[in-house]
Amino acid sequence: MYSSKQSPSKLPGQVRPSLTDDIEHLRVHLGLDRVVLMAHSAGTRLALACAAQFTLSVARLVLTTPPAAYLVDEPSDAHTLIGKRRGDLLFEAAFAALEAGRQTVDDDGFNAWQQESAPAGYATWGRNRTIPRRQSAEDGRGQ
């Protein structure tokens, strides 16, 4: 419905009040007594704000990978995790892309940047792990 880029919030965890009102108006327009709100990442802030503001309208919350910093009183361990990944060439390239930021405004450029930076958010399991190649029907060898 909304992306985190559309929210003018300046502080982590802050949600513009009109966004919660929009969701409440949609619930009423659809004629629903209560809703189950599903949200991912930064959208979980909006879902939590809706649940807090419209308690009787929200039956359940499904929060997928919420940014933990605003949910718990624990300092970020991002610097430790980054330090543990230093030296991993795939991570270094991905992290450099993240630090540089998007250098484009078109879809193809954004998708390329996203693919380049994605490995920074995922772990690897074993440097010697190989992915089996599929066998080709024509030559009997892997593709």
C-alpha positions as a LaTeX table, in Angstrom:
\begin{tabular}{lrrr}
\hline
Residue & $x$ (\AA) & $y$ (\AA) & $z$ (\AA) \\
\hline
Met1 & 0.00 & 0.00 & 0.00 \\
Tyr2 & 2.75 & 2.43 & 0.97 \\
Ser3 & 6.51 & 2.22 & 0.79 \\
Ser4 & 8.90 & 3.57 & 3.39 \\
Lys5 & 10.07 & 6.10 & 0.77 \\
Gln6 & 6.64 & 7.73 & 0.78 \\
Ser7 & 6.62 & 8.41 & 4.51 \\
Pro8 & 8.04 & 11.79 & 5.53 \\
Ser9 & 8.90 & 10.46 & 9.01 \\
Lys10 & 12.24 & 11.66 & 10.28 \\
Leu11 & 12.71 & 9.43 & 13.32 \\
Pro12 & 12.83 & 5.62 & 13.45 \\
Gly13 & 9.47 & 4.23 & 14.46 \\
Gln14 & 7.61 & 7.43 & 13.59 \\
Val15 & 4.49 & 7.04 & 11.44 \\
Arg16 & 2.57 & 9.87 & 9.80 \\
Pro17 & $-0.93$ & 9.93 & 11.38 \\
Ser18 & $-2.71$ & 10.16 & 8.03 \\
Leu19 & $-1.32$ & 6.74 & 7.05 \\
Thr20 & $-3.05$ & 5.04 & 9.96 \\
Asp21 & $-6.21$ & 7.00 & 9.19 \\
Asp22 & $-6.03$ & 5.80 & 5.56 \\
Ile23 & $-6.00$ & 2.18 & 6.68 \\
Glu24 & $-8.90$ & 2.77 & 9.07 \\
His25 & $-10.90$ & 4.49 & 6.33 \\
Leu26 & $-10.23$ & 1.56 & 4.00 \\
Arg27 & $-11.47$ & $-0.90$ & 6.66 \\
Val28 & $-14.68$ & 1.10 & 7.07 \\
His29 & $-15.12$ & 1.47 & 3.29 \\
Leu30 & $-14.79$ & $-2.30$ & 2.85 \\
Gly31 & $-17.37$ & $-2.86$ & 5.58 \\
Leu32 & $-15.04$ & $-4.94$ & 7.75 \\
Asp33 & $-15.50$ & $-5.13$ & 11.51 \\
Arg34 & $-11.87$ & $-6.06$ & 12.15 \\
Val35 & $-8.79$ & $-6.65$ & 10.02 \\
Val36 & $-5.65$ & $-8.74$ & 10.13 \\
Leu37 & $-2.75$ & $-6.47$ & 9.26 \\
Met38 & 0.22 & $-8.07$ & 7.54 \\
Ala39 & 3.37 & $-6.00$ & 7.26 \\
His40 & 7.00 & $-6.42$ & 6.30 \\
Ser41 & 10.14 & $-4.58$ & 7.42 \\
Ala42 & 9.53 & $-0.82$ & 7.78 \\
Gly43 & 5.81 & $-1.39$ & 7.16 \\
Thr44 & 5.60 & $-3.07$ & 10.56 \\
Arg45 & 5.81 & 0.38 & 12.15 \\
Leu46 & 2.63 & 1.39 & 10.38 \\
Ala47 & 0.88 & $-1.83$ & 11.37 \\
Leu48 & 1.85 & $-1.35$ & 15.02 \\
Ala49 & 0.70 & 2.28 & 14.93 \\
Cys50 & $-2.66$ & 1.17 & 13.49 \\
Ala51 & $-3.06$ & $-1.47$ & 16.17 \\
Ala52 & $-2.28$ & 1.07 & 18.88 \\
Gln53 & $-4.56$ & 3.77 & 17.46 \\
Phe54 & $-7.46$ & 1.56 & 16.36 \\
Thr55 & $-7.34$ & $-1.22$ & 18.95 \\
Leu56 & $-10.86$ & $-2.49$ & 18.33 \\
Ser57 & $-10.39$ & $-2.57$ & 14.55 \\
Val58 & $-7.32$ & $-4.82$ & 14.46 \\
Ala59 & $-7.88$ & $-8.52$ & 15.12 \\
Arg60 & $-4.30$ & $-9.67$ & 14.60 \\
Leu61 & $-0.88$ & $-8.54$ & 13.43 \\
Val62 & 1.49 & $-10.51$ & 11.22 \\
Leu63 & 4.89 & $-8.80$ & 11.34 \\
Thr64 & 7.56 & $-10.17$ & 9.02 \\
Thr65 & 11.18 & $-9.14$ & 9.70 \\
Pro66 & 10.40 & $-5.98$ & 11.65 \\
Pro67 & 13.40 & $-3.73$ & 12.34 \\
Ala68 & 14.15 & $-4.81$ & 15.90 \\
Ala69 & 15.64 & $-1.51$ & 17.05 \\
Tyr70 & 12.28 & 0.04 & 17.83 \\
Leu71 & 10.80 & $-3.13$ & 19.34 \\
Val72 & 13.41 & $-3.86$ & 21.99 \\
Asp73 & 15.69 & $-1.83$ & 24.19 \\
Glu74 & 18.93 & $-3.30$ & 22.87 \\
Pro75 & 21.77 & $-1.56$ & 21.10 \\
Ser76 & 22.33 & $-2.39$ & 17.44 \\
Asp77 & 24.82 & $-5.14$ & 16.70 \\
Ala78 & 25.15 & $-4.19$ & 13.03 \\
His79 & 28.77 & $-3.08$ & 13.43 \\
Thr80 & 29.69 & $-6.47$ & 14.93 \\
Leu81 & 27.95 & $-8.36$ & 12.15 \\
Ile82 & 29.61 & $-6.20$ & 9.49 \\
Gly83 & 32.99 & $-6.80$ & 11.12 \\
Lys84 & 32.49 & $-10.56$ & 11.00 \\
Arg85 & 31.76 & $-10.43$ & 7.26 \\
Arg86 & 34.81 & $-8.30$ & 6.36 \\
Gly87 & 37.13 & $-10.16$ & 4.03 \\
Asp88 & 34.28 & $-11.99$ & 2.29 \\
Leu89 & 34.60 & $-10.67$ & $-1.27$ \\
Leu90 & 30.90 & $-11.09$ & $-2.07$ \\
Phe91 & 29.95 & $-9.17$ & 1.08 \\
Glu92 & 32.55 & $-6.45$ & 0.46 \\
Ala93 & 31.19 & $-5.78$ & $-3.03$ \\
Ala94 & 27.59 & $-5.78$ & $-1.78$ \\
Phe95 & 28.39 & $-3.52$ & 1.16 \\
Ala96 & 30.25 & $-1.09$ & $-1.13$ \\
Ala97 & 27.13 & $-0.91$ & $-3.32$ \\
Leu98 & 25.00 & $-0.19$ & $-0.24$ \\
Glu99 & 27.36 & 2.52 & 0.97 \\
Ala100 & 27.43 & 4.14 & $-2.48$ \\
Gly101 & 23.64 & 4.10 & $-2.64$ \\
Arg102 & 21.46 & 4.03 & $-5.69$ \\
Gln103 & 22.94 & 5.99 & $-8.54$ \\
Thr104 & 19.89 & 5.76 & $-10.78$ \\
Val105 & 16.20 & 6.55 & $-10.94$ \\
Asp106 & 15.02 & 4.02 & $-13.55$ \\
Asp107 & 13.72 & 0.53 & $-12.80$ \\
Asp108 & 16.53 & $-1.34$ & $-14.54$ \\
Gly109 & 19.20 & 0.59 & $-12.67$ \\
Phe110 & 17.43 & 0.13 & $-9.36$ \\
Asn111 & 17.03 & $-3.61$ & $-9.94$ \\
Ala112 & 20.71 & $-3.95$ & $-10.85$ \\
Trp113 & 21.74 & $-2.06$ & $-7.69$ \\
Gln114 & 19.40 & $-4.17$ & $-5.57$ \\
Gln115 & 20.87 & $-7.41$ & $-6.93$ \\
Glu116 & 24.40 & $-6.11$ & $-6.38$ \\
Ser117 & 23.73 & $-5.04$ & $-2.79$ \\
Ala118 & 21.50 & $-7.96$ & $-1.71$ \\
Pro119 & 24.31 & $-10.28$ & $-0.51$ \\
Ala120 & 25.05 & $-7.79$ & 2.29 \\
Gly121 & 21.81 & $-8.86$ & 3.95 \\
Tyr122 & 22.29 & $-12.60$ & 3.70 \\
Ala123 & 24.70 & $-15.06$ & 5.25 \\
Thr124 & 26.74 & $-17.69$ & 3.45 \\
Trp125 & 27.25 & $-21.20$ & 4.72 \\
Gly126 & 30.66 & $-22.61$ & 3.88 \\
Arg127 & 33.08 & $-21.29$ & 1.32 \\
Asn128 & 33.51 & $-24.64$ & $-0.45$ \\
Arg129 & 29.84 & $-25.31$ & $-0.93$ \\
Thr130 & 29.02 & $-25.91$ & $-4.56$ \\
Ile131 & 25.67 & $-25.89$ & $-6.26$ \\
Pro132 & 25.06 & $-29.06$ & $-8.29$ \\
Arg133 & 24.71 & $-28.40$ & $-11.98$ \\
Arg134 & 21.69 & $-29.71$ & $-13.84$ \\
Gln135 & 22.44 & $-32.33$ & $-16.43$ \\
Ser136 & 21.74 & $-31.44$ & $-20.03$ \\
Ala137 & 19.75 & $-34.03$ & $-22.02$ \\
Glu138 & 21.84 & $-33.32$ & $-25.12$ \\
Asp139 & 25.33 & $-33.85$ & $-23.80$ \\
Gly140 & 24.88 & $-35.51$ & $-20.41$ \\
Arg141 & 26.95 & $-32.75$ & $-18.76$ \\
Gly142 & 25.90 & $-30.10$ & $-16.30$ \\
Gln143 & 24.68 & $-26.76$ & $-17.55$ \\
\hline
\end{tabular}
